[in-house]
C-alpha cells in the first residue's frame, strides 16, 4: 500500500516518516461525494443507535460503546501499520535501511583498508545522513588492499656469496611513513583473560625463598611463581621495583625526578635503549621523519660511568640531549652483573613509561635506520600482534642455545645447567615440528617491539622474574614463559626473521672492538638492502 492510498501526499518516504515521528498525520479533506445527503445518513445512524440501546439496555450501553471504540482503534492501527510495512518493502520511494559502506578502520582513508561494516541511516526528507558507527573498544586489525604490493611481496633467495656465510639483512616491504602514521590504532588491542595488573610492593622483604631473587625483584617463592602463571582477569605479580613509592624512586635503578616526570609525559611511542659501563658508542637514528622527531620519545639510559664518558667525549651537557636521544642517568644499580641491569629497561619498559602505548627497544650497539612508525606498522599493526621479536638467525632450540652460551663463556656453566634442568623437570623439550606453528624457541633479543597492554606487560614481568631468579641469558627463559602463558590464553608472540630485523637496525661494534680495530683498518659496515616501498 502506498502513501497515496492513505490519502497522504508526500514527496518522499523521509517526509512521511518525519510526520509520523512527530505524531501528526495530515487529515484528508472530505470529497464532494461525501457531502451529499448528510441528513439521511444522520437519520440512519440515529435509528441504529436507538435499536442498539433498546436491545442492550441502559446498564450495558456504556460498556458496549467502549468495546466498539476499542475495536475501531485496533483495526485502524493494524490497517495503518500494514500499509507502512508494505510501503517500506515495496514502495517505489522506499530507501534501504542497511546500507553497506567501506569506511577505513580508525578513520584512515589514505590506504584502502578492507573493513566493511553496516551503518544506521537517518533519513530526513530527501537528504540521507549516514550516521557513523560507535568507535570500537579494541583495535581489530586491518588488511591492505588486494592489489597492494606488500601483499604479493616475497623474500628473494639469499645471495650466493660464499665469502659471507653469516647473518645478513633481507628486504622488507614497508609502507610510506605518512600512511603508517595514519594507521596507528586509536584504541588498544584486546588483552585475552588478563585485564588488570597490580605490581607487588614490599618495604620489608622476606628473603626466605628456595633460591634466586633480589632486593630489586623481590624474593618470590616457587609457589608464588606458579601462581603467577595461573592467568586470571586481575593479578598481583612481582615485576621489579618492589621497594619505593614508584619505579625509579628509591627502588634501585634510581632516576632523577625531572627525568621521571619526562618519562611519565610520554603518551605515545617510546624508543628506548641503554649503555652501561661505557661499553658502546651512542648511535643516532637515521631516516626519522620530522613528525617522529616531534612525537616519539627517544630515551637512552646510562650509568654514572657512561655519563662521565659522554661528558668527556660525547658532548653531554645540561640539556641532557645528544642528537634525538634524551640521556637518563641511572643511580644505585641493583645488580653487579651489567647484563642483568640492562634487562630492566629492556623488559620493564612499561613500568618506566607508564603512559606510553607502544615501545621499541634496541640494544645500545644498534643503529636505527627506519622510522619507528614504519616498524610498528609492519611488525605489529599489520600483523594484529601486540609483541614482536626476531628469531635467532641460527639456533631455534633452547638446549642448543644453552650449550652455545656455555661455549662462549656468557655465564657460569653450572648456573646454565641448573636452569635447563629445572625447565626440563617442568616439561621443556627440544624443539621439533610438533610445536608448529611455533617456528623457534630462541629469540634474538636485541630488538623488542610491543604494545603496552595487560597481557604483554604480564609476559615481560614474568620473563624478567626468570632473569632475576636464574641467569641473565634471557634467550634461555623466553620460550618457557611464552608457552606457559599460551597454555592459558590464546595469546602468543609474533616471531619474525632475523634478516628482517637486520633490515631496520644496523649492528655496530662495541667500543673495545672499535679501539682494537682502530690500530689497523676501520671496520666495514655493510648497509641494509633497500626497502620495498609502495
Short mmCIF file of C-alpha atoms in Angstrom, two decimals:
data_model
loop_
_atom_site.label_atom_id
_atom_site.label_comp_id
_atom_site.label_asym_id
_atom_site.label_seq_id
_atom_site.Cartn_x
_atom_site.Cartn_y
_atom_site.Cartn_z
CA UNK A 1 0.00 0.00 0.00
CA UNK A 2 1.44 3.37 -0.95
CA UNK A 3 1.16 6.67 0.84
CA UNK A 4 -1.47 7.78 -1.67
CA UNK A 5 -3.92 5.07 -0.58
CA UNK A 6 -3.94 6.62 2.88
CA UNK A 7 -4.91 9.99 1.50
CA UNK A 8 -1.35 11.32 2.13
CA UNK A 9 0.63 13.29 -0.43
CA UNK A 10 4.34 13.08 0.33
CA UNK A 11 7.36 14.00 -1.76
CA UNK A 12 9.45 11.20 -0.23
CA UNK A 13 9.49 8.39 2.27
CA UNK A 14 11.58 10.54 4.55
CA UNK A 15 8.92 13.28 4.87
CA UNK A 16 6.23 10.74 5.74
CA UNK A 17 8.47 9.19 8.36
CA UNK A 18 9.10 12.60 9.86
CA UNK A 19 5.41 13.38 10.12
CA UNK A 20 4.70 10.09 11.80
CA UNK A 21 7.58 10.63 14.23
CA UNK A 22 6.07 14.00 15.18
CA UNK A 23 2.77 12.29 15.94
CA UNK A 24 0.87 14.23 13.24
CA UNK A 25 -0.71 12.79 10.10
CA UNK A 26 -2.30 15.12 7.50
CA UNK A 27 -6.11 14.92 7.55
CA UNK A 28 -7.81 14.01 4.29
CA UNK A 29 -10.30 16.68 3.15
CA UNK A 30 -13.87 15.33 2.56
CA UNK A 31 -14.75 14.87 -1.10
CA UNK A 32 -17.82 16.20 -2.87
CA UNK A 33 -19.45 12.76 -2.79
CA UNK A 34 -19.10 12.59 0.95
CA UNK A 35 -21.01 15.87 1.37
CA UNK A 36 -24.23 14.66 -0.39
CA UNK A 37 -27.34 13.70 1.62
CA UNK A 38 -25.93 14.35 5.12
CA UNK A 39 -29.38 14.41 6.81
CA UNK A 40 -30.37 10.95 5.55
CA UNK A 41 -27.05 9.48 6.74
CA UNK A 42 -27.53 11.07 10.15
CA UNK A 43 -31.03 9.60 10.46
CA UNK A 44 -29.76 6.13 9.57
CA UNK A 45 -27.07 6.34 12.24
CA UNK A 46 -29.61 7.63 14.79
CA UNK A 47 -32.02 4.76 14.19
CA UNK A 48 -29.17 2.26 14.52
CA UNK A 49 -28.12 3.68 17.87
CA UNK A 50 -31.72 3.64 19.11
CA UNK A 51 -32.08 -0.02 18.15
CA UNK A 52 -28.83 -0.97 19.90
CA UNK A 53 -29.85 0.87 23.10
CA UNK A 54 -33.20 -0.89 23.09
CA UNK A 55 -31.62 -4.28 22.62
CA UNK A 56 -28.72 -3.89 25.10
CA UNK A 57 -30.42 -1.95 27.81
CA UNK A 58 -29.26 1.23 29.52
CA UNK A 59 -27.00 -0.51 32.03
CA UNK A 60 -24.71 -2.13 29.45
CA UNK A 61 -24.67 0.60 26.85
CA UNK A 62 -21.53 2.24 28.29
CA UNK A 63 -19.53 -0.96 28.16
CA UNK A 64 -20.72 -1.69 24.65
CA UNK A 65 -19.73 1.75 23.37
CA UNK A 66 -16.29 1.42 24.98
CA UNK A 67 -15.83 -2.00 23.33
CA UNK A 68 -16.80 -0.66 19.90
CA UNK A 69 -14.41 2.29 20.19
CA UNK A 70 -11.52 -0.01 21.22
CA UNK A 71 -12.21 -2.37 18.33
CA UNK A 72 -12.28 0.51 15.87
CA UNK A 73 -8.95 1.88 17.13
CA UNK A 74 -7.32 -1.57 16.91
CA UNK A 75 -8.48 -2.12 13.33
CA UNK A 76 -7.27 1.33 12.35
CA UNK A 77 -3.80 0.81 13.87
CA UNK A 78 -3.48 -2.61 12.24
CA UNK A 79 -4.52 -1.17 8.89
CA UNK A 80 -2.02 1.72 9.00
CA UNK A 81 0.83 -0.48 10.25
CA UNK A 82 0.29 -2.97 7.42
CA UNK A 83 0.31 -0.16 4.91
CA UNK A 84 3.61 1.18 6.28
CA UNK A 85 5.24 -2.25 6.14
CA UNK A 86 4.23 -2.70 2.52
CA UNK A 87 5.49 0.74 1.69
CA UNK A 88 8.87 0.02 3.28
CA UNK A 89 9.21 -3.24 1.36
CA UNK A 90 7.63 -2.49 -1.99
CA UNK A 91 7.01 1.23 -2.22
CA UNK A 92 8.63 2.99 -5.15
CA UNK A 93 10.02 5.73 -2.87
CA UNK A 94 11.48 3.40 -0.20
CA UNK A 95 15.14 3.59 0.90
CA UNK A 96 17.39 0.74 2.05
CA UNK A 97 17.72 0.77 5.81
CA UNK A 98 21.06 -1.05 5.98
CA UNK A 99 23.49 0.41 3.51
CA UNK A 100 26.99 -1.05 3.34
CA UNK A 101 29.82 1.41 3.05
CA UNK A 102 33.56 0.91 3.37
CA UNK A 103 34.99 3.27 5.96
CA UNK A 104 38.57 2.65 6.99
CA UNK A 105 39.24 1.42 10.46
CA UNK A 106 40.14 4.29 12.80
CA UNK A 107 39.03 6.72 10.05
CA UNK A 108 42.07 6.00 7.90
CA UNK A 109 41.24 6.56 4.25
CA UNK A 110 44.59 7.11 2.59
CA UNK A 111 45.13 3.35 2.40
CA UNK A 112 42.28 1.15 1.14
CA UNK A 113 41.82 -1.00 4.22
CA UNK A 114 39.08 -3.58 3.78
CA UNK A 115 36.76 -3.38 6.74
CA UNK A 116 33.12 -3.34 5.62
CA UNK A 117 30.52 -2.53 8.22
CA UNK A 118 26.81 -1.70 8.14
CA UNK A 119 25.88 1.78 9.34
CA UNK A 120 22.48 3.00 10.58
CA UNK A 121 20.85 5.65 8.36
CA UNK A 122 18.76 8.56 9.49
CA UNK A 123 16.62 9.83 6.60
CA UNK A 124 15.22 13.35 6.71
CA UNK A 125 13.33 14.46 3.64
CA UNK A 126 15.31 13.70 0.52
CA UNK A 127 18.67 14.11 2.27
CA UNK A 128 20.23 10.88 3.55
CA UNK A 129 22.54 11.30 6.52
CA UNK A 130 24.90 8.39 7.27
CA UNK A 131 25.44 8.04 10.99
CA UNK A 132 28.99 6.98 11.98
CA UNK A 133 29.29 3.72 13.92
CA UNK A 134 30.28 3.79 17.56
CA UNK A 135 34.05 3.63 17.96
CA UNK A 136 35.38 0.10 18.56
CA UNK A 137 36.54 -0.67 22.07
CA UNK A 138 39.57 -2.57 20.79
CA UNK A 139 41.82 -2.46 17.75
CA UNK A 140 40.51 -5.03 15.27
CA UNK A 141 43.38 -5.08 12.81
CA UNK A 142 43.26 -4.37 9.10
CA UNK A 143 44.32 -5.80 5.76
CA UNK A 144 45.98 -3.94 2.95
CA UNK A 145 44.04 -3.78 -0.33
CA UNK A 146 44.17 -6.87 -2.53
CA UNK A 147 46.39 -5.19 -5.10
CA UNK A 148 48.82 -3.74 -2.60
CA UNK A 149 52.46 -4.58 -3.45
CA UNK A 150 53.20 -5.70 0.12
CA UNK A 151 50.59 -8.47 -0.17
CA UNK A 152 52.43 -10.14 -3.03
CA UNK A 153 55.90 -9.39 -1.69
CA UNK A 154 58.14 -12.40 -1.11
CA UNK A 155 61.71 -12.69 0.03
CA UNK A 156 64.27 -13.17 -2.73
CA UNK A 157 66.72 -16.05 -2.40
CA UNK A 158 69.85 -15.24 -0.38
CA UNK A 159 72.76 -14.01 -2.46
CA UNK A 160 75.19 -16.70 -3.50
CA UNK A 161 78.20 -15.14 -1.83
CA UNK A 162 80.44 -17.84 -0.40
CA UNK A 163 82.54 -15.23 1.38
CA UNK A 164 79.57 -14.21 3.51
CA UNK A 165 78.08 -17.22 5.25
CA UNK A 166 76.91 -15.44 8.38
CA UNK A 167 73.71 -13.49 9.10
CA UNK A 168 72.72 -10.73 6.72
CA UNK A 169 69.76 -8.38 6.17
CA UNK A 170 66.96 -9.04 3.71
CA UNK A 171 64.37 -6.73 2.08
CA UNK A 172 61.24 -5.73 3.99
CA UNK A 173 58.10 -4.21 2.46
CA UNK A 174 57.20 -1.03 4.36
CA UNK A 175 54.50 1.49 3.58
CA UNK A 176 55.37 5.22 3.46
CA UNK A 177 55.82 6.91 6.81
CA UNK A 178 52.78 9.18 6.36
CA UNK A 179 50.48 6.21 5.79
CA UNK A 180 52.00 4.29 8.70
CA UNK A 181 51.33 7.25 10.98
CA UNK A 182 47.72 7.41 9.78
CA UNK A 183 47.24 3.71 10.56
CA UNK A 184 48.28 3.98 14.19
CA UNK A 185 45.44 2.37 16.20
CA UNK A 186 43.29 4.81 18.13
CA UNK A 187 42.22 2.18 20.67
CA UNK A 188 44.26 -0.55 22.38
CA UNK A 189 44.33 -4.16 21.26
CA UNK A 190 42.36 -6.82 23.08
CA UNK A 191 44.09 -8.40 26.09
CA UNK A 192 42.92 -12.01 26.48
CA UNK A 193 41.99 -13.12 30.01
CA UNK A 194 44.10 -10.65 32.00
CA UNK A 195 42.59 -7.17 32.27
CA UNK A 196 44.47 -5.56 35.13
CA UNK A 197 47.83 -5.99 36.81
CA UNK A 198 48.84 -4.88 40.29
CA UNK A 199 52.57 -4.85 40.93
CA UNK A 200 53.71 -6.18 44.30
CA UNK A 201 55.24 -3.63 46.66
CA UNK A 202 57.13 -4.77 49.75
CA UNK A 203 59.00 -2.43 52.05
CA UNK A 204 60.23 -5.22 54.30
CA UNK A 205 61.37 -8.03 52.05
CA UNK A 206 61.15 -11.64 53.15
CA UNK A 207 64.36 -13.19 51.79
CA UNK A 208 63.47 -16.73 52.82
CA UNK A 209 62.98 -18.35 49.44
CA UNK A 210 64.03 -21.58 47.81
CA UNK A 211 66.62 -19.91 45.56
CA UNK A 212 67.12 -16.83 43.45
CA UNK A 213 65.63 -13.39 43.73
CA UNK A 214 66.96 -9.97 44.68
CA UNK A 215 66.09 -6.85 46.61
CA UNK A 216 65.06 -5.23 43.34
CA UNK A 217 62.84 -8.04 42.10
CA UNK A 218 61.73 -9.34 45.47
CA UNK A 219 62.18 -12.91 46.54
CA UNK A 220 59.10 -14.68 45.17
CA UNK A 221 58.76 -18.27 46.31
CA UNK A 222 58.26 -21.10 43.84
CA UNK A 223 54.63 -21.20 44.92
CA UNK A 224 54.27 -17.51 44.02
CA UNK A 225 55.99 -18.23 40.73
CA UNK A 226 53.49 -20.98 39.92
CA UNK A 227 50.61 -18.69 40.91
CA UNK A 228 51.86 -16.01 38.52
CA UNK A 229 51.31 -18.45 35.62
CA UNK A 230 47.71 -19.08 36.67
CA UNK A 231 46.38 -16.40 34.33
CA UNK A 232 43.34 -14.56 35.67
CA UNK A 233 41.44 -11.38 34.92
CA UNK A 234 43.05 -9.48 37.81
CA UNK A 235 46.51 -10.40 39.04
CA UNK A 236 49.12 -9.33 41.58
CA UNK A 237 52.62 -10.01 40.28
CA UNK A 238 56.25 -9.32 41.07
CA UNK A 239 57.63 -7.02 38.40
CA UNK A 240 60.79 -5.38 39.72
CA UNK A 241 60.82 -2.08 41.64
CA UNK A 242 59.32 -3.83 44.67
CA UNK A 243 60.56 -1.13 47.06
CA UNK A 244 59.87 2.60 46.96
CA UNK A 245 56.85 4.69 46.09
CA UNK A 246 57.16 4.30 42.30
CA UNK A 247 59.60 2.85 39.74
CA UNK A 248 62.86 4.75 39.75
CA UNK A 249 62.32 6.42 43.11
CA UNK A 250 64.25 4.71 45.93
CA UNK A 251 63.77 1.32 44.32
CA UNK A 252 67.24 0.65 42.99
CA UNK A 253 67.73 1.73 39.38
CA UNK A 254 67.01 5.24 40.69
CA UNK A 255 66.27 8.13 38.34
CA UNK A 256 66.20 11.89 38.93
CA UNK A 257 62.75 13.39 39.44
CA UNK A 258 62.88 15.63 36.36
CA UNK A 259 63.72 12.61 34.20
CA UNK A 260 60.90 10.61 35.79
CA UNK A 261 58.50 13.43 35.00
CA UNK A 262 59.62 13.50 31.36
CA UNK A 263 59.15 9.72 31.14
CA UNK A 264 55.65 9.94 32.60
CA UNK A 265 54.73 12.55 29.98
CA UNK A 266 55.46 10.15 27.12
CA UNK A 267 51.98 9.08 25.98
CA UNK A 268 52.54 7.64 22.51
CA UNK A 269 55.59 5.81 21.17
CA UNK A 270 58.88 5.42 23.01
CA UNK A 271 62.18 4.20 21.58
CA UNK A 272 64.40 3.04 24.44
CA UNK A 273 67.99 1.86 24.70
CA UNK A 274 70.77 1.67 27.28
CA UNK A 275 74.55 1.81 27.59
CA UNK A 276 76.17 0.75 30.84
CA UNK A 277 79.86 0.65 31.63
CA UNK A 278 80.66 2.94 28.68
CA UNK A 279 80.51 -0.24 26.63
CA UNK A 280 79.10 1.22 23.39
CA UNK A 281 79.08 4.38 21.32
CA UNK A 282 75.73 6.15 21.03
CA UNK A 283 74.25 5.61 17.56
CA UNK A 284 71.99 8.31 16.16
CA UNK A 285 68.87 7.07 14.34
CA UNK A 286 68.64 7.80 10.62
CA UNK A 287 65.76 8.38 8.21
CA UNK A 288 63.50 9.65 11.01
CA UNK A 289 60.60 11.83 9.89
CA UNK A 290 60.09 15.28 11.36
CA UNK A 291 56.79 14.09 12.78
CA UNK A 292 58.56 11.27 14.62
CA UNK A 293 61.19 13.64 15.96
CA UNK A 294 58.37 15.68 17.49
CA UNK A 295 56.12 12.86 18.75
CA UNK A 296 58.32 9.84 19.50
CA UNK A 297 60.19 9.74 22.83
CA UNK A 298 63.84 8.70 22.42
CA UNK A 299 65.38 7.72 25.79
CA UNK A 300 68.88 6.37 26.36
CA UNK A 301 69.61 5.00 29.87
CA UNK A 302 73.18 5.27 31.12
CA UNK A 303 75.03 4.63 34.35
CA UNK A 304 77.39 7.10 36.01
CA UNK A 305 80.44 5.63 34.26
CA UNK A 306 78.83 6.15 30.87
CA UNK A 307 77.73 9.64 31.91
CA UNK A 308 81.34 10.61 32.67
CA UNK A 309 82.48 9.19 29.33
CA UNK A 310 79.77 11.09 27.46
CA UNK A 311 80.66 14.35 29.15
CA UNK A 312 84.30 13.88 28.24
CA UNK A 313 83.85 12.60 24.69
CA UNK A 314 80.21 12.74 23.62
CA UNK A 315 79.19 16.33 24.29
CA UNK A 316 76.68 15.67 27.07
CA UNK A 317 75.70 18.95 28.76
CA UNK A 318 72.92 20.36 30.92
CA UNK A 319 70.35 19.81 28.14
CA UNK A 320 70.74 16.04 28.65
CA UNK A 321 70.36 15.61 24.91
CA UNK A 322 72.68 14.01 22.37
CA UNK A 323 71.04 14.16 18.98
CA UNK A 324 67.48 12.82 19.32
CA UNK A 325 68.33 10.89 22.49
CA UNK A 326 67.50 12.15 25.96
CA UNK A 327 70.14 10.71 28.28
CA UNK A 328 68.74 9.41 31.57
CA UNK A 329 71.42 8.71 34.16
CA UNK A 330 70.59 5.82 36.49
CA UNK A 331 71.93 5.62 40.03
CA UNK A 332 72.12 2.79 42.55
CA UNK A 333 72.13 -0.05 40.02
CA UNK A 334 70.66 -3.12 41.71
CA UNK A 335 72.93 -5.80 40.18
CA UNK A 336 76.68 -6.28 39.86
CA UNK A 337 76.04 -8.01 36.52
CA UNK A 338 75.78 -5.31 33.84
CA UNK A 339 73.79 -7.57 31.51
CA UNK A 340 71.16 -8.09 34.20
CA UNK A 341 70.94 -4.33 34.81
CA UNK A 342 70.30 -3.92 31.10
CA UNK A 343 67.26 -6.20 31.32
CA UNK A 344 65.45 -3.63 33.48
CA UNK A 345 64.75 -1.01 30.78
CA UNK A 346 64.55 -3.76 28.16
CA UNK A 347 61.82 -5.88 29.78
CA UNK A 348 60.21 -3.41 32.19
CA UNK A 349 59.70 -0.56 29.71
CA UNK A 350 56.02 -0.40 30.61
CA UNK A 351 56.92 0.34 34.23
CA UNK A 352 59.39 3.09 33.37
CA UNK A 353 56.96 4.66 30.86
CA UNK A 354 53.57 4.05 32.48
CA UNK A 355 51.63 6.15 29.94
CA UNK A 356 53.29 5.02 26.70
CA UNK A 357 51.23 2.92 24.28
CA UNK A 358 53.97 1.37 22.14
CA UNK A 359 57.67 0.82 22.64
CA UNK A 360 60.63 -0.17 20.51
CA UNK A 361 63.65 -1.46 22.41
CA UNK A 362 67.02 -1.58 20.68
CA UNK A 363 70.34 -2.58 22.23
CA UNK A 364 72.91 0.20 22.65
CA UNK A 365 75.13 -1.15 19.86
CA UNK A 366 72.35 -0.88 17.24
CA UNK A 367 71.72 1.97 14.83
CA UNK A 368 68.07 2.54 13.91
CA UNK A 369 67.76 3.27 10.17
CA UNK A 370 63.97 3.33 9.65
CA UNK A 371 61.18 5.42 11.09
CA UNK A 372 59.59 3.92 14.25
CA UNK A 373 56.07 4.24 12.80
CA UNK A 374 57.05 2.17 9.77
CA UNK A 375 58.46 -0.54 12.03
CA UNK A 376 55.39 -0.58 14.26
CA UNK A 377 53.08 -0.77 11.26
CA UNK A 378 55.00 -3.60 9.62
CA UNK A 379 55.61 -5.83 12.63
CA UNK A 380 52.67 -5.04 14.96
CA UNK A 381 49.67 -3.33 13.42
CA UNK A 382 49.65 -5.12 10.06
CA UNK A 383 50.06 -8.46 11.84
CA UNK A 384 47.50 -7.55 14.52
CA UNK A 385 50.19 -8.50 17.07
CA UNK A 386 50.99 -6.99 20.45
CA UNK A 387 54.52 -8.36 20.92
CA UNK A 388 57.11 -8.98 18.21
CA UNK A 389 60.68 -10.22 18.39
CA UNK A 390 63.01 -11.74 15.83
CA UNK A 391 64.08 -15.36 15.79
CA UNK A 392 67.72 -16.23 16.28
CA UNK A 393 69.38 -16.38 12.89
CA UNK A 394 70.88 -19.83 13.53
CA UNK A 395 69.54 -21.55 16.63
CA UNK A 396 65.91 -22.38 17.37
CA UNK A 397 66.33 -24.90 20.22
CA UNK A 398 66.83 -23.86 23.87
CA UNK A 399 69.19 -26.74 24.59
CA UNK A 400 71.43 -25.73 21.68
CA UNK A 401 71.31 -22.12 22.87
CA UNK A 402 72.38 -23.14 26.36
CA UNK A 403 75.37 -25.07 25.03
CA UNK A 404 76.37 -22.12 22.84
CA UNK A 405 76.28 -19.81 25.86
CA UNK A 406 78.45 -22.18 27.82
CA UNK A 407 80.95 -22.48 24.98
CA UNK A 408 81.18 -18.70 24.65
CA UNK A 409 81.57 -18.17 28.40
CA UNK A 410 78.47 -15.95 28.53
CA UNK A 411 77.59 -17.12 32.04
CA UNK A 412 78.63 -19.59 34.69
CA UNK A 413 78.15 -23.06 33.19
CA UNK A 414 76.80 -24.61 36.39
CA UNK A 415 74.08 -21.93 36.60
CA UNK A 416 73.07 -22.54 33.00
CA UNK A 417 72.88 -26.30 33.59
CA UNK A 418 70.79 -25.75 36.73
CA UNK A 419 68.31 -23.56 34.83
CA UNK A 420 67.98 -26.03 31.96
CA UNK A 421 67.47 -28.96 34.34
CA UNK A 422 64.78 -27.01 36.21
CA UNK A 423 62.91 -26.32 32.96
CA UNK A 424 63.26 -29.96 31.86
CA UNK A 425 61.52 -31.07 35.06
CA UNK A 426 58.70 -28.65 34.18
CA UNK A 427 58.33 -30.23 30.74
CA UNK A 428 60.77 -28.37 28.47
CA UNK A 429 61.62 -30.48 25.43
CA UNK A 430 63.90 -29.87 22.45
CA UNK A 431 62.29 -28.05 19.57
CA UNK A 432 60.57 -30.23 16.98
CA UNK A 433 57.96 -29.88 14.25
CA UNK A 434 55.31 -30.90 16.76
CA UNK A 435 55.49 -27.34 18.10
CA UNK A 436 54.33 -25.83 14.82
CA UNK A 437 53.06 -23.19 14.08
CA UNK A 438 55.74 -22.04 16.54
CA UNK A 439 58.91 -21.99 14.48
CA UNK A 440 61.53 -21.18 17.13
CA UNK A 441 62.14 -21.32 20.86
CA UNK A 442 65.11 -18.93 20.75
CA UNK A 443 64.80 -15.18 20.07
CA UNK A 444 67.41 -12.69 19.02
CA UNK A 445 66.58 -10.38 21.89
CA UNK A 446 68.35 -7.18 20.87
CA UNK A 447 65.10 -5.69 19.49
CA UNK A 448 61.63 -5.86 21.07
CA UNK A 449 58.52 -4.28 19.52
CA UNK A 450 55.48 -4.23 21.75
CA UNK A 451 52.17 -2.68 22.69
CA UNK A 452 51.69 -1.94 26.37
CA UNK A 453 48.53 -3.87 27.23
CA UNK A 454 47.99 -6.13 30.28
CA UNK A 455 48.84 -9.44 28.59
CA UNK A 456 52.12 -8.24 27.05
CA UNK A 457 53.02 -6.44 30.28
CA UNK A 458 52.44 -9.68 32.18
CA UNK A 459 54.67 -11.54 29.74
CA UNK A 460 57.63 -9.20 30.22
CA UNK A 461 57.11 -9.14 34.01
CA UNK A 462 57.28 -12.92 34.22
CA UNK A 463 60.17 -13.02 31.75
CA UNK A 464 62.06 -10.55 33.93
CA UNK A 465 61.31 -12.65 37.01
CA UNK A 466 63.03 -15.62 35.35
CA UNK A 467 66.06 -13.45 34.59
CA UNK A 468 66.06 -12.25 38.20
CA UNK A 469 65.84 -15.78 39.61
CA UNK A 470 68.07 -17.69 37.17
CA UNK A 471 70.74 -16.50 34.72
CA UNK A 472 70.68 -13.18 32.85
CA UNK A 473 70.60 -15.05 29.50
CA UNK A 474 67.05 -14.17 28.53
CA UNK A 475 67.09 -16.38 25.40
CA UNK A 476 67.06 -19.42 27.70
CA UNK A 477 63.93 -18.43 29.64
CA UNK A 478 61.95 -16.89 26.75
CA UNK A 479 60.10 -19.98 25.49
CA UNK A 480 59.22 -21.23 28.97
CA UNK A 481 57.38 -18.02 29.83
CA UNK A 482 55.78 -17.76 26.38
CA UNK A 483 54.47 -21.32 26.43
CA UNK A 484 53.13 -21.15 29.99
CA UNK A 485 51.08 -18.06 29.11
CA UNK A 486 49.95 -19.50 25.78
CA UNK A 487 48.66 -22.61 27.57
CA UNK A 488 46.15 -20.45 29.49
CA UNK A 489 45.29 -17.90 26.79
CA UNK A 490 45.16 -17.59 23.02
CA UNK A 491 47.98 -15.03 23.11
CA UNK A 492 51.46 -15.61 21.76
CA UNK A 493 54.49 -13.77 20.44
CA UNK A 494 54.98 -12.88 16.78
CA UNK A 495 58.48 -14.03 15.80
CA UNK A 496 59.84 -12.65 12.53
CA UNK A 497 63.01 -13.43 10.62
CA UNK A 498 66.30 -12.15 11.96
CA UNK A 499 67.26 -10.92 8.48
CA UNK A 500 64.19 -8.64 8.64
CA UNK A 501 65.40 -7.29 11.97
CA UNK A 502 68.77 -6.55 10.42
CA UNK A 503 66.98 -4.51 7.77
CA UNK A 504 65.90 -1.73 10.16
CA UNK A 505 68.79 -1.81 12.66
CA UNK A 506 72.48 -1.94 11.78
CA UNK A 507 74.71 -3.65 14.30
CA UNK A 508 77.85 -1.71 15.18
CA UNK A 509 80.92 -2.85 17.07
CA UNK A 510 81.35 -2.50 20.81
CA UNK A 511 83.70 0.26 21.87
CA UNK A 512 86.51 -2.07 22.85
CA UNK A 513 86.38 -3.77 19.45
CA UNK A 514 86.48 -0.40 17.72
CA UNK A 515 89.55 0.52 19.74
CA UNK A 516 91.35 -2.62 18.61
CA UNK A 517 90.32 -2.17 15.01
CA UNK A 518 91.44 1.45 15.05
CA UNK A 519 95.01 0.25 15.25
CA UNK A 520 94.58 -1.47 11.89
CA UNK A 521 91.86 -0.73 9.35
CA UNK A 522 88.41 0.73 10.08
CA UNK A 523 85.59 -1.82 10.16
CA UNK A 524 83.42 -2.20 7.11
CA UNK A 525 79.73 -1.80 7.94
CA UNK A 526 77.50 -3.26 5.27
CA UNK A 527 74.34 -1.15 4.88
CA UNK A 528 70.96 -2.89 4.76
CA UNK A 529 69.42 -3.63 1.37
CA UNK A 530 67.00 -1.02 0.02
CA UNK A 531 63.47 -1.49 1.35
CA UNK A 532 60.44 -2.04 -0.83
CA UNK A 533 58.13 0.98 -0.74
CA UNK A 534 54.70 1.40 -2.21
#
